[in-house]
Coordinates of C-alpha atoms and ligand atoms in Angstrom, one line a residue:
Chain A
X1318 CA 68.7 -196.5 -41.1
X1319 CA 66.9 -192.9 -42.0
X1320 CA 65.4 -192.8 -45.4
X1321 CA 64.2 -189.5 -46.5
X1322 CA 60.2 -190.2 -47.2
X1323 CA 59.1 -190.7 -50.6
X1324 CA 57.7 -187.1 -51.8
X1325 CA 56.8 -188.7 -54.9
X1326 CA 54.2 -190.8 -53.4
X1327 CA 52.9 -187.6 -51.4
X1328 CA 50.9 -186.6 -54.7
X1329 CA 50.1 -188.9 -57.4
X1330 CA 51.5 -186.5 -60.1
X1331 CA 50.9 -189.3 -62.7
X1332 CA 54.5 -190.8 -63.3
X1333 CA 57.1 -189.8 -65.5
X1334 CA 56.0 -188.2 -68.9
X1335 CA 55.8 -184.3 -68.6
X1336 CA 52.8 -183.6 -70.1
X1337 CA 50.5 -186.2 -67.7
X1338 CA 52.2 -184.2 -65.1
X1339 CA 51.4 -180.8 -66.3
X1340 CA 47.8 -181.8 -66.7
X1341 CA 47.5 -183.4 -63.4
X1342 CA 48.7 -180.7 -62.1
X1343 CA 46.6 -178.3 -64.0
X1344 CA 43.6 -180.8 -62.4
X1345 CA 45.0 -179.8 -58.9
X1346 CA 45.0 -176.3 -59.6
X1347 CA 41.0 -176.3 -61.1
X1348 CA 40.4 -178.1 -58.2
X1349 CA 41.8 -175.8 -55.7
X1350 CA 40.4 -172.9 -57.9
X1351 CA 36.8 -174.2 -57.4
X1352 CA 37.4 -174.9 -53.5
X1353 CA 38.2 -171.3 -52.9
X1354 CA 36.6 -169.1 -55.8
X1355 CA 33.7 -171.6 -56.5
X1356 CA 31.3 -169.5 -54.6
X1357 CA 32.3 -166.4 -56.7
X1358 CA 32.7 -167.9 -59.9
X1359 CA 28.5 -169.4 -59.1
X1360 CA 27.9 -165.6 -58.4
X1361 CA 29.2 -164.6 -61.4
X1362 CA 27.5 -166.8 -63.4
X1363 CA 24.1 -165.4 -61.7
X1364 CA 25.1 -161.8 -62.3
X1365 CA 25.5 -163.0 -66.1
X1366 CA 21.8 -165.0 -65.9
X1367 CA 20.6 -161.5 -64.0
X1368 CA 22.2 -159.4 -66.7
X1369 CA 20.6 -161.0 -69.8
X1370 CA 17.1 -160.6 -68.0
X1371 CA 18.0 -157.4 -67.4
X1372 CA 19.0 -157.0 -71.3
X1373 CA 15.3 -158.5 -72.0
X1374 CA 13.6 -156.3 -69.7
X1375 CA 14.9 -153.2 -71.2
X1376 CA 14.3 -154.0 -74.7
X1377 CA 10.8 -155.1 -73.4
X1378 CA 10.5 -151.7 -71.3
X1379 CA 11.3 -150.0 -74.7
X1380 CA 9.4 -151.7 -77.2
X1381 CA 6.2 -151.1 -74.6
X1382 CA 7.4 -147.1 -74.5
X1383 CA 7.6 -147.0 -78.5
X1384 CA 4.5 -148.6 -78.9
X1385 CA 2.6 -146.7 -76.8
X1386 CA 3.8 -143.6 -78.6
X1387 CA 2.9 -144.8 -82.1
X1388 CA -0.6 -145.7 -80.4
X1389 CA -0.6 -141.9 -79.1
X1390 CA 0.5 -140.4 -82.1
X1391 CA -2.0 -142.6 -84.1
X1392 CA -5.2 -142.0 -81.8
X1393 CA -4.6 -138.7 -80.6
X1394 CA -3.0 -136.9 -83.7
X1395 CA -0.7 -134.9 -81.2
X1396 CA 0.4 -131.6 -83.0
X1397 CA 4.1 -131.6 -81.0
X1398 CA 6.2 -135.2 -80.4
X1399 CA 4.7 -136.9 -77.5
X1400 CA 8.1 -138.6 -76.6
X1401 CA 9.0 -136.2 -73.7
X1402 CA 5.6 -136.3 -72.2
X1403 CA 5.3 -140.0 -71.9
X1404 CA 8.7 -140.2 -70.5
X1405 CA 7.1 -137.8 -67.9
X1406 CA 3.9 -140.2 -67.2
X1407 CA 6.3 -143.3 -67.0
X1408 CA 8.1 -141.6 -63.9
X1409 CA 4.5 -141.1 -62.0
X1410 CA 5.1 -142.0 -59.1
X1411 CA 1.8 -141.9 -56.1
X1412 CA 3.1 -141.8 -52.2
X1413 CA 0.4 -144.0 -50.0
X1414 CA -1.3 -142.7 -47.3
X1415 CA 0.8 -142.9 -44.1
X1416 CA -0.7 -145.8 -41.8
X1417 CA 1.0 -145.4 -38.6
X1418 CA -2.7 -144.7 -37.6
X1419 CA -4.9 -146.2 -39.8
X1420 CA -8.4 -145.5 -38.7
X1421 CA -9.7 -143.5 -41.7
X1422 CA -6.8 -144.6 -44.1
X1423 CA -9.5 -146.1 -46.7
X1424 CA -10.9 -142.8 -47.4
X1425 CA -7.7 -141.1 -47.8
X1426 CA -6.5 -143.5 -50.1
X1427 CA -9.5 -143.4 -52.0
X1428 CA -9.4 -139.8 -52.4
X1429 CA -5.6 -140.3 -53.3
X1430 CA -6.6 -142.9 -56.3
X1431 CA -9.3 -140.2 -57.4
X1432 CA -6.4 -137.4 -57.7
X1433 CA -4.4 -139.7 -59.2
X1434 CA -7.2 -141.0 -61.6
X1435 CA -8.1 -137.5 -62.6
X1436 CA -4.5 -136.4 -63.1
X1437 CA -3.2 -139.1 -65.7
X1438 CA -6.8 -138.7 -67.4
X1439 CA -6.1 -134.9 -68.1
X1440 CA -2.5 -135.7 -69.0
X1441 CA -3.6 -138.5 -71.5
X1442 CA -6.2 -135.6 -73.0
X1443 CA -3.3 -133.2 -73.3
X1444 CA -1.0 -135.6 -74.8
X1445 CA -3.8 -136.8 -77.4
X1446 CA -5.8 -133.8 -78.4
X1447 CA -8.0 -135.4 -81.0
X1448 CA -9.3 -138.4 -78.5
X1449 CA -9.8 -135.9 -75.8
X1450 CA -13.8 -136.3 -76.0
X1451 CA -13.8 -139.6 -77.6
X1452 CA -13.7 -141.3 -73.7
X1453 CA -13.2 -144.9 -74.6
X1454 CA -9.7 -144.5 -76.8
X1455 CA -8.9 -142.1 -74.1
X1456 CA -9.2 -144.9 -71.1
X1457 CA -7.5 -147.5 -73.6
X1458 CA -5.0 -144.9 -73.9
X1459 CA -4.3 -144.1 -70.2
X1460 CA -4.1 -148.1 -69.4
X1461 CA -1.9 -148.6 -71.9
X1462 CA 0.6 -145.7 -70.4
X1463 CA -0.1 -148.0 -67.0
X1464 CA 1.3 -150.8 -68.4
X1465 CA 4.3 -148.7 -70.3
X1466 CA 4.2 -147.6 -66.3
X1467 CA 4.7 -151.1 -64.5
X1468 CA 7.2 -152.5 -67.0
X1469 CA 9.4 -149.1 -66.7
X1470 CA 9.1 -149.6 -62.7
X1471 CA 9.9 -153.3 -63.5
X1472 CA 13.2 -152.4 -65.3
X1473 CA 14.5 -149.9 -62.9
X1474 CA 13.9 -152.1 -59.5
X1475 CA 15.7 -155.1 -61.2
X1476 CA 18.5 -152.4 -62.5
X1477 CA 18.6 -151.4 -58.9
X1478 CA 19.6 -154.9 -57.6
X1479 CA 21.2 -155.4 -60.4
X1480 CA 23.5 -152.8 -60.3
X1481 CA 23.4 -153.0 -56.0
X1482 CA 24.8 -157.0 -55.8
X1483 CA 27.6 -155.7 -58.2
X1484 CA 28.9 -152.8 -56.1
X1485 CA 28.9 -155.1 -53.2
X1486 CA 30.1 -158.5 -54.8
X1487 CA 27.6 -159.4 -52.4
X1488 CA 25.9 -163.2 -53.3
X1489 CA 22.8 -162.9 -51.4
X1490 CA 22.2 -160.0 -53.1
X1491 CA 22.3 -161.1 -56.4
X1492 CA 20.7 -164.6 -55.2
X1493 CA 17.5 -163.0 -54.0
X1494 CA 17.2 -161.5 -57.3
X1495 CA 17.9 -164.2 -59.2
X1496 CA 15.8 -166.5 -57.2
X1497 CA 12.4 -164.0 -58.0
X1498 CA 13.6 -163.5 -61.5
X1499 CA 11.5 -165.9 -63.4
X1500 CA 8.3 -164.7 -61.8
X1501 CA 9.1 -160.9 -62.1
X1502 CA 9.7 -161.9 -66.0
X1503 CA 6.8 -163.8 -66.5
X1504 CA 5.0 -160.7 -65.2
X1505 CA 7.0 -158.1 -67.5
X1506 CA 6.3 -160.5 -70.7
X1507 CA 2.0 -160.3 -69.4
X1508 CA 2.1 -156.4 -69.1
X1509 CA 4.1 -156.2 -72.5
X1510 CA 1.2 -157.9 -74.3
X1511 CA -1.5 -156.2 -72.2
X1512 CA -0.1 -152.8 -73.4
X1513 CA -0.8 -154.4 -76.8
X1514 CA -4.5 -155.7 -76.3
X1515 CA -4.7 -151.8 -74.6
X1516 CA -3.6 -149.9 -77.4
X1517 CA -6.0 -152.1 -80.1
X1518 CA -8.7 -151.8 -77.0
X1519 CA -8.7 -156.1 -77.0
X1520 CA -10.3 -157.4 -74.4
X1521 CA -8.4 -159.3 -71.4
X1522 CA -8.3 -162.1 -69.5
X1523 CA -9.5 -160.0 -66.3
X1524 CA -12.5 -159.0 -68.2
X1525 CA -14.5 -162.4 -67.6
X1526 CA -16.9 -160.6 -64.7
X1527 CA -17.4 -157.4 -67.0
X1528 CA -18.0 -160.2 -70.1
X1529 CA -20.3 -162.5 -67.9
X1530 CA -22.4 -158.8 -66.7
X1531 CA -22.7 -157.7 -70.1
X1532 CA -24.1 -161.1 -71.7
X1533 CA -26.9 -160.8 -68.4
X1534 CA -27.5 -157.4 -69.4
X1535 CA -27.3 -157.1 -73.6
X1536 CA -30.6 -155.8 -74.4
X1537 CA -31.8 -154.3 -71.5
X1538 CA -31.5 -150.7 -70.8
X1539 CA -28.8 -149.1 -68.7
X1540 CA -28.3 -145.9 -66.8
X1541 CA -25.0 -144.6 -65.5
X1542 CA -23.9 -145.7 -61.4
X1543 CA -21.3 -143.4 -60.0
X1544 CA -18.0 -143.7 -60.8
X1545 CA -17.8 -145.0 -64.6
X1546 CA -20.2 -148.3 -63.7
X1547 CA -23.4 -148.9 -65.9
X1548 CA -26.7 -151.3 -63.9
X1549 CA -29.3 -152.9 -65.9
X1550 CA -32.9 -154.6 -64.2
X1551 CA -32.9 -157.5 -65.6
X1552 CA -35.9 -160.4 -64.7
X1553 CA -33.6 -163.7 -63.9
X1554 CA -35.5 -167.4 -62.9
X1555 CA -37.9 -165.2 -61.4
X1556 CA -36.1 -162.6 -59.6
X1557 CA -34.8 -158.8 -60.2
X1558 CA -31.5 -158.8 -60.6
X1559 CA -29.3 -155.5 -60.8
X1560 CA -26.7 -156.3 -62.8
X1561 CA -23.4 -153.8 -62.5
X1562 CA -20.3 -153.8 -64.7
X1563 CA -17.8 -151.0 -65.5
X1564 CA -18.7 -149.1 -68.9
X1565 CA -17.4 -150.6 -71.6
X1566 CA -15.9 -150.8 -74.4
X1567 CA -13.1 -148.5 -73.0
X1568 CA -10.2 -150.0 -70.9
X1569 CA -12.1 -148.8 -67.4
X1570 CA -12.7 -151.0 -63.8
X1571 CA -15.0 -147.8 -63.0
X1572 CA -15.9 -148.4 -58.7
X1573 CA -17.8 -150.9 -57.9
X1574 CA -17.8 -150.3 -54.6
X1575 CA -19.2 -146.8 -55.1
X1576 CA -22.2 -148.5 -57.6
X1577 CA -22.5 -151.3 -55.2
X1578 CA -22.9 -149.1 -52.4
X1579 CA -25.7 -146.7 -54.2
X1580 CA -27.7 -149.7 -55.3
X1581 CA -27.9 -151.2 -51.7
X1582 CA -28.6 -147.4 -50.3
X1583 CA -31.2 -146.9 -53.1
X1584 CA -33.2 -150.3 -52.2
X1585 CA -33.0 -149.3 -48.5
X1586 CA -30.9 -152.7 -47.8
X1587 CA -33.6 -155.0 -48.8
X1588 CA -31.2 -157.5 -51.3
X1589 CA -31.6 -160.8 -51.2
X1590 CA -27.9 -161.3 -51.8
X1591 CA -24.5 -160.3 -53.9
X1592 CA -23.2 -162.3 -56.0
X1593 CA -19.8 -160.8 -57.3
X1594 CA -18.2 -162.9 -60.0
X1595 CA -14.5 -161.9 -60.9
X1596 CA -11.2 -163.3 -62.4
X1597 CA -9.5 -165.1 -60.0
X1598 CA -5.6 -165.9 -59.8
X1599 CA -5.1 -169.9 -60.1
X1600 CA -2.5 -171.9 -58.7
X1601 CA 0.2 -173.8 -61.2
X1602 CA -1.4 -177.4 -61.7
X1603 CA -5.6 -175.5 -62.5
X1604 CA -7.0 -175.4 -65.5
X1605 CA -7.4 -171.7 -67.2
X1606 CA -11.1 -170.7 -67.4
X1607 CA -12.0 -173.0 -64.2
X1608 CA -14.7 -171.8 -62.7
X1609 CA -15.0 -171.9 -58.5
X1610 CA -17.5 -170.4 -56.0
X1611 CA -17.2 -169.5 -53.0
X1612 CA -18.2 -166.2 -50.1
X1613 CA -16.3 -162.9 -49.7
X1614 CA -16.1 -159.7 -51.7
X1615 CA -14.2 -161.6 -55.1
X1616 CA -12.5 -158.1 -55.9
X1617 CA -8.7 -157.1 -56.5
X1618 CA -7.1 -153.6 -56.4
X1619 CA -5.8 -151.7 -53.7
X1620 CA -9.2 -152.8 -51.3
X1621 CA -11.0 -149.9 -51.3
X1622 CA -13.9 -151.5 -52.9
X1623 CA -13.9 -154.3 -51.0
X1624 CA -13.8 -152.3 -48.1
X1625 CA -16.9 -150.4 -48.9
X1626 CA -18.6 -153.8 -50.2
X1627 CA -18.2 -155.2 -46.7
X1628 CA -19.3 -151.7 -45.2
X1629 CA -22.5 -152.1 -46.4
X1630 CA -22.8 -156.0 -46.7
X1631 CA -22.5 -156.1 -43.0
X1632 CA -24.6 -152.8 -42.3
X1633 CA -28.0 -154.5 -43.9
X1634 CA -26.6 -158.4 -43.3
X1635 CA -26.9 -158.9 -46.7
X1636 CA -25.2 -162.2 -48.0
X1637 CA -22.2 -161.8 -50.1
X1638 CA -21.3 -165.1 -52.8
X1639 CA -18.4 -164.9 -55.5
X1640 CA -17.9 -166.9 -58.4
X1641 CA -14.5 -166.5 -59.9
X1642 CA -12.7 -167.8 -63.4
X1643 CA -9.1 -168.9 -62.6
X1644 CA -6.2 -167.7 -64.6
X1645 CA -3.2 -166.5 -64.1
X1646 CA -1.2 -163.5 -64.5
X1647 CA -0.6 -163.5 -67.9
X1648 CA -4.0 -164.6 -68.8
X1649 CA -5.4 -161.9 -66.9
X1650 CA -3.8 -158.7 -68.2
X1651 CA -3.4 -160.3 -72.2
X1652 CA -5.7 -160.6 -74.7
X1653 CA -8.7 -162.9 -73.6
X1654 CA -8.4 -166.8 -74.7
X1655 CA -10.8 -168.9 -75.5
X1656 CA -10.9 -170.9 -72.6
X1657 CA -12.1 -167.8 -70.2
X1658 CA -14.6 -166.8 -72.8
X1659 CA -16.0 -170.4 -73.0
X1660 CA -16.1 -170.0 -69.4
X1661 CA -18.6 -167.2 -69.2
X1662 CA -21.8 -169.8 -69.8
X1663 CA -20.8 -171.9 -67.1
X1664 CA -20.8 -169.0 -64.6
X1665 CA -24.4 -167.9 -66.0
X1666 CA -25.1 -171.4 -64.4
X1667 CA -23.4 -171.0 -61.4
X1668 CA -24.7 -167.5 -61.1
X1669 CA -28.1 -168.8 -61.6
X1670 CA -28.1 -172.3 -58.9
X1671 CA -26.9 -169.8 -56.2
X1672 CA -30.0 -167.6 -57.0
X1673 CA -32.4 -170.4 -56.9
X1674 CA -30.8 -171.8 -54.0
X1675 CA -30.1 -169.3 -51.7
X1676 CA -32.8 -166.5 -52.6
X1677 CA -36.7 -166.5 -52.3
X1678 CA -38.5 -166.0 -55.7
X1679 CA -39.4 -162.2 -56.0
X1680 CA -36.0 -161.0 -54.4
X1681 CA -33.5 -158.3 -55.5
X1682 CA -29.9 -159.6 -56.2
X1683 CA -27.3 -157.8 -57.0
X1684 CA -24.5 -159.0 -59.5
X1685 CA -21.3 -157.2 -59.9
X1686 CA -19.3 -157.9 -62.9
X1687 CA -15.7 -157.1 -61.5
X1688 CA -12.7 -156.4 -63.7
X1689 CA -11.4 -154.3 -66.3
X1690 CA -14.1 -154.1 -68.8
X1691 CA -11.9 -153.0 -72.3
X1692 CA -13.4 -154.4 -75.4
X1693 CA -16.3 -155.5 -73.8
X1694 CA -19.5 -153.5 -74.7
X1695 CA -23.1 -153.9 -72.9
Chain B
X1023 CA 36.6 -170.0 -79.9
X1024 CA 37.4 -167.1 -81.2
X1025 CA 33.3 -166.7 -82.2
X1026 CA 32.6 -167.1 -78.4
X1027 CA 34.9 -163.9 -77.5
X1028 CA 33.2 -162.0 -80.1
X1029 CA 29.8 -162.7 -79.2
X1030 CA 30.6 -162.6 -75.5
X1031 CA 31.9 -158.7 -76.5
X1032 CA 28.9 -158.0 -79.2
X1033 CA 26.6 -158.6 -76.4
X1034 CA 28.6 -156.0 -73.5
X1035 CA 28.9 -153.7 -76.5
X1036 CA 25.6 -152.4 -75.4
X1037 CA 25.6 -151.8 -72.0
X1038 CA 29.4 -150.6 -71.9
X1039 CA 30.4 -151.4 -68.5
X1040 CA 34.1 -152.6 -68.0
X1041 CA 33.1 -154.7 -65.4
X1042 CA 31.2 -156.6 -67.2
X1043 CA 33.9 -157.2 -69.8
X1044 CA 36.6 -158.2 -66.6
X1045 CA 33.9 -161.1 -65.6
X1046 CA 32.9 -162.6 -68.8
X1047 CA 36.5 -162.8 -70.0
X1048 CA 37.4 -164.5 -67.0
X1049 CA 34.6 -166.7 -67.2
X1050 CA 35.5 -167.2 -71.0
X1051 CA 38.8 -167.8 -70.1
X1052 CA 38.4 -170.7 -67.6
X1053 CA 36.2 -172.5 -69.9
X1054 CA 38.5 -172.3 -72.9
X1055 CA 41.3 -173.8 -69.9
X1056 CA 39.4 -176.2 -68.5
X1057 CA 38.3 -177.6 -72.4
X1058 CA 41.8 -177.6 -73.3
X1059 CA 42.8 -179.4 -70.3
X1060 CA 39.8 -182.3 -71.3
X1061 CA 41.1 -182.4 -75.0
X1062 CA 44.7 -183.4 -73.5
X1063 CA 43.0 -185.3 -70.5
X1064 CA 41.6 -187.3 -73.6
X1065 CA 44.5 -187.3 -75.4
X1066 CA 46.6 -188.8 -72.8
X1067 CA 43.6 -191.6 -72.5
X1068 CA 44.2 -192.6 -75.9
X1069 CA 48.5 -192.8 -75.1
X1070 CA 47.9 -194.0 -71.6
X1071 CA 45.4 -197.2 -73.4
X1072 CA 48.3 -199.3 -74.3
X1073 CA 50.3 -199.5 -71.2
X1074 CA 47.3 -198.7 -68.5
X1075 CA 43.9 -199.6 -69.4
X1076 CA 42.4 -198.5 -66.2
X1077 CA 44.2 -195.4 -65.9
X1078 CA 43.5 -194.9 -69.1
X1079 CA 39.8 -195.1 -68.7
X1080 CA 40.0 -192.6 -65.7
X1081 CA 41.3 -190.2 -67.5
X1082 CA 38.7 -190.4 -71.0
X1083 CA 35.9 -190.3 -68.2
X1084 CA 37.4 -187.1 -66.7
X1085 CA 38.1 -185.5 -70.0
X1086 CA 34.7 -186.3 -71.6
X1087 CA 33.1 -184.6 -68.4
X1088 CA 35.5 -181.9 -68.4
X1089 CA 34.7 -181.2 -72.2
X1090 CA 31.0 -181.7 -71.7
X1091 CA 30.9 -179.8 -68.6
X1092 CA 32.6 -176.8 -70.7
X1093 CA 30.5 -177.0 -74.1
X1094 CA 27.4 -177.1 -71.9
X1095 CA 28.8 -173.2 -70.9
X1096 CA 30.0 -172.2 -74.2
X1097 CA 26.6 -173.0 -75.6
X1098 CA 24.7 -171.1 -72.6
X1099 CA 27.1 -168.1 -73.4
X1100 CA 25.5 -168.2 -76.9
X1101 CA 22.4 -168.9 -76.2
X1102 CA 21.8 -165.6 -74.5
X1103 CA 22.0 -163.2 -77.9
X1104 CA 19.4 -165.0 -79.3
X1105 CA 17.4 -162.5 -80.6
X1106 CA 14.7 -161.0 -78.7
X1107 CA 11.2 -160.1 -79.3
X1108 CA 7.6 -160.0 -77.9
X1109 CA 5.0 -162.4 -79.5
X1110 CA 1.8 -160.9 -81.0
X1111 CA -1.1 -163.3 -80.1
X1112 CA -3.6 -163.1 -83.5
X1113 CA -6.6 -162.3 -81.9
X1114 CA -9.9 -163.7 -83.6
X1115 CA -13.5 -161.6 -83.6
X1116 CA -16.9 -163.8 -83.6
X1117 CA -19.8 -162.3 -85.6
X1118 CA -23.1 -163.7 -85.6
X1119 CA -26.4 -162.9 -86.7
X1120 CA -28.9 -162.9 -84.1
X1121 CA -31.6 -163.8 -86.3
X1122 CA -30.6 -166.7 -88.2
X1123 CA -27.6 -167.8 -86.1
X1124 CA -24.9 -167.1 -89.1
X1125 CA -21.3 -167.3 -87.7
X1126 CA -18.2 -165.3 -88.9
X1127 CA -14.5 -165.2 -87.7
X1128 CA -12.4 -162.7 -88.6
X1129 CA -9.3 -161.2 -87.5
X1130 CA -9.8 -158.7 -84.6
X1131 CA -9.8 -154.8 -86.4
X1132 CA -9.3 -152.0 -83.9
X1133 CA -12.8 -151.1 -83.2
X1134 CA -14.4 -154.1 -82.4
X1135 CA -15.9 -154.6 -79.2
X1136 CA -18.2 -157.1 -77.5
X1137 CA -22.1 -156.5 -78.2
X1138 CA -20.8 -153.9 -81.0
X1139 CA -23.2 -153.8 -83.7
X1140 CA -22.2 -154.3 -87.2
X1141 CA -23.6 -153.6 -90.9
X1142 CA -27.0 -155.6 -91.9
X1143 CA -26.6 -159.9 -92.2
X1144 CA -26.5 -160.9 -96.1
X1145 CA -29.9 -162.9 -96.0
X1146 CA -31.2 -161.1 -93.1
X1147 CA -31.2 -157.5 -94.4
X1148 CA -32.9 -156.4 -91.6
X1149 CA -31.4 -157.7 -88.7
X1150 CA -27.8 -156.2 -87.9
X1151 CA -24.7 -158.5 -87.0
X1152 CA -23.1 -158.5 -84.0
X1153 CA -19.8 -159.1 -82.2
X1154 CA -20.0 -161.8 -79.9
X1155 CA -16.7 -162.8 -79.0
X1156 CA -13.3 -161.9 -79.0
X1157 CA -10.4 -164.2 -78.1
X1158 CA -7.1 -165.3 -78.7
X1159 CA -6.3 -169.1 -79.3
X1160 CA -3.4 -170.5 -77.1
X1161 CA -1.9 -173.0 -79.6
X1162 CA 0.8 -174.8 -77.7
X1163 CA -0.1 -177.2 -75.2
X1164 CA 0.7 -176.2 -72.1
X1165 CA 2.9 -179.0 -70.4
X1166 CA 0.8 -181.0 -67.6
X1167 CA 2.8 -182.2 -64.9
X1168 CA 1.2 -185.5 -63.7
X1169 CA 0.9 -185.1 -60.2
Ligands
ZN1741 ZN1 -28.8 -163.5 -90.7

């Protein structure tokens, strides 16, 4: 005989009583909701982890605009409100050489990075009258716009994705910039302290060469090395070393490829070697303020230096060592800690074994000093 | 609950952007439905005990996730209008005296500098002070990972 099947059985709707069935049902639905809008509902709870970023960003981007502003209006005793003209700066914006064909690109570049140089120099002097001659407040004034800079450029790419992945609903849009978002703030939170340590004129973390150069050099004589670097002779374990570091105490990197590049021309190639010693980024896992040595032209920036370095390393075949101090972003760009400082003796010794060991007694060595040399004097 | 909705529209107060608002009420909204379904999940536990121990158990296991699951989001949705602010590392200034070795730390002044001379030592009156260092102290351990 035909029985009708048993649709009760079908789904275990949990007996009799109404409200067990309401809520099993209710289970069924969540269920079904996350099977088919659990993709979107993850999205939206990234465009929310985005958005506070975002939030933090701003208020990061603003505080760095405000205080770099009071630092203005406190330096450079501006007659008018600087607000307008800083807002100006913060938009600066430098198109790179075109490289399609890139034989001769270093120069242009360079050039480019001298206009641009000169051009947010004059525009610092107009926007602090009073520190216009004074050149050290001046420099710590111009990097601190620079970092007010990178954390506005921050801001606005993130807004851009931001604001992108939520016109398009679009989850690999939001998931790439969620995925880089802990990095890109870790990076934000080091440039909003470096703009502090710039406005006080603090030393940082990427000032460990310029430190190292100036403890070789304090009490020996200087003269000026084109492009805002300072040399001193100095007699070390038997040799002549020519020690080179940017001219402190203002924020300033000066060129040490241009200084490099003079010395070796002025001695007619005849160096024993160059020993560069810099701040070098470190991996998660190393210790701040190790210290590791190695070959190659230990310098950062957009590699004009290095280019020039090499230039002339390889023209007179001189031998090129690094020593670097390992931090990391943060470390490099906010105010010094102890750990790089207590690192500067033990790349003295470094410095020191590779002149004994790979120079003759008598020889010229040069020793650069690379990085940003604010609140570090000679 | 009702704390939740407000913070939830304190915080899109600023940015002003209806979207916003549509998502985070909907968001808000599922939460608050899938909590009240674990409170009555756990409710029918406790009336289900007496006649159905097992099914009984189910259905506090499901309820406690459900609620857990649910709090865990309420709490991240507050979480994010903690207040904001940037941290001011104190930065410390060495002085020492180069002639008899006298050590100072002070609190860094605008103006100090590495290899910046300062006024005369007190038992030295001849020999000037000088800035040595300048550093900040990281205070918290930084977590090792022991691999
Ligand atoms: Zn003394």
């Amino acid at each position: 005989m035909f029985t009708p099947p048993n649709t009760d059985q079908l789904v275990p709707t949990g007996g009799g009583d109404l409200l067990s069935q309401i809520v099993s049902w209710a289970f069924y639905a969540i269920f079904i909701i996350f099977i088919f809008y659990g993709q979107r509902i993850q999205m939206y709870i990234m465009v929310r982890e985005v958005e506070n970023s975002l939030h933090k960003l701003k208020y990061i981007k603003d505080e760095g605009r405000k205080i770099t502003i009071e630092a203005i209006k406190e330096i450079g005793k501006p007659t008018t409100d600087p607000s307008p003209r800083v807002d100006r700066y913060l938009e600066y914006f430098t198109i790179t050489p075109q490289s399609m064909d890139p034989a001769g690109i270093v120069a242009k570049l360079d050039h480019l990075l001298d206009v641009r140089d000169y051009r947010l120099k004059e525009e610092v002097k107009l926007m602090a009258p009073s520190a216009a001659n004074d050149e050290v407040q001046t420099n710590n004034l111009e990097n601190t716009l620079e970092a007010a800079m990178a954390l506005n450029f921050i801001y606005k790419v993130v807004r851009h994705y931001y604001i992108q992945g939520k016109k398009t609903l679009s989850l690999y849009v939001i998931m790439q910039l969620q995925m880089i978002l802990p990095m890109v703030m870790k990076e934000a939170e080091a440039y909003a302290s470096a703009l502090k340590a710039f406005a006080y004129g603090q030393p940082i973390g990427d000032g460990a060469g310029p430190l190292v150069a100036a403890k070789l050099m304090h009490g020996y004589p200087t003269r000026k090395l084109p492009k805002n670097c300072i040399m001193a002779t100095v007699p070390l374990e038997g040799r002549t070393a020519l020690i080179i570091k940017a001219e402190g105490p203002g924020g300033n990197v000066g060129k040490p490829g241009d200084a490099v590049e003079a010395v070796i021309e002025e001695n007619e190639g005849k160096i024993g070697c160059l020993i560069m010693i810099d701040a070098g980024l470190k991996l998660e896992g190393e210790m701040v303020g190790e210290v590791a040595e190695g070959v190659g032209a230990a310098i950062g920036g957009p590699g004009v230096d290095q280019y020039k370095i090499e230039e002339k390393l390889t023209k007179y075949r001189i031998p090129n060592y690094a020593v670097i101090v390992k931090e990391d972003i943060g470390d490099a760009v906010s105010p010094m800690r102890k750990e790089i400082n207590d690192a500067v003796d033990k790349v003295i010794e470094r410095v020191k074994a590779v002149m004994v060991e790979r120079t003759k007694e008598g020889d010229k060595v040069i020793i650069v000093g690379v990085g940003n040399s604010i609140g570090v004097g000679q | 609950m009702m704390k939740v909705n407000q913070l939830a529209k304190h915080q899109n107060h600023n940015q002003s952007s209806t979207a916003t608002q549509k998502i985070s009420t909907y968001l808000t909204l599922i939460v608050l439905i899938v909590m009240a379904l674990a409170v009555a999940a756990l409710l029918l536990a406790i009336t289900a005990y007496a006649t159905d121990v097992v099914a009984a158990g189910v259905l506090a296991i499901i309820g406690l996730i459900a609620l857990v699951l649910s709090g865990f989001m309420l709490y991240q949705f507050r979480r994010q209008t903690v207040q904001l602010k940037i941290e001011i590392p104190k930065v410390m200034t060495t002085i020492e005296c180069t002639k008899c070795g006298g050590k100072t730390i002070r609190e860094f002044q605008r103006g100090d500098y590495v290899y910046k001379e300062l006024e005369p030592c007190q038992k030295c009156p001849e020999t000037k002070q000088m800035i040595t260092a300048i550093y900040k102290e990281v205070k918290e351990k930084e977590k090792t990972y022991e691999v």
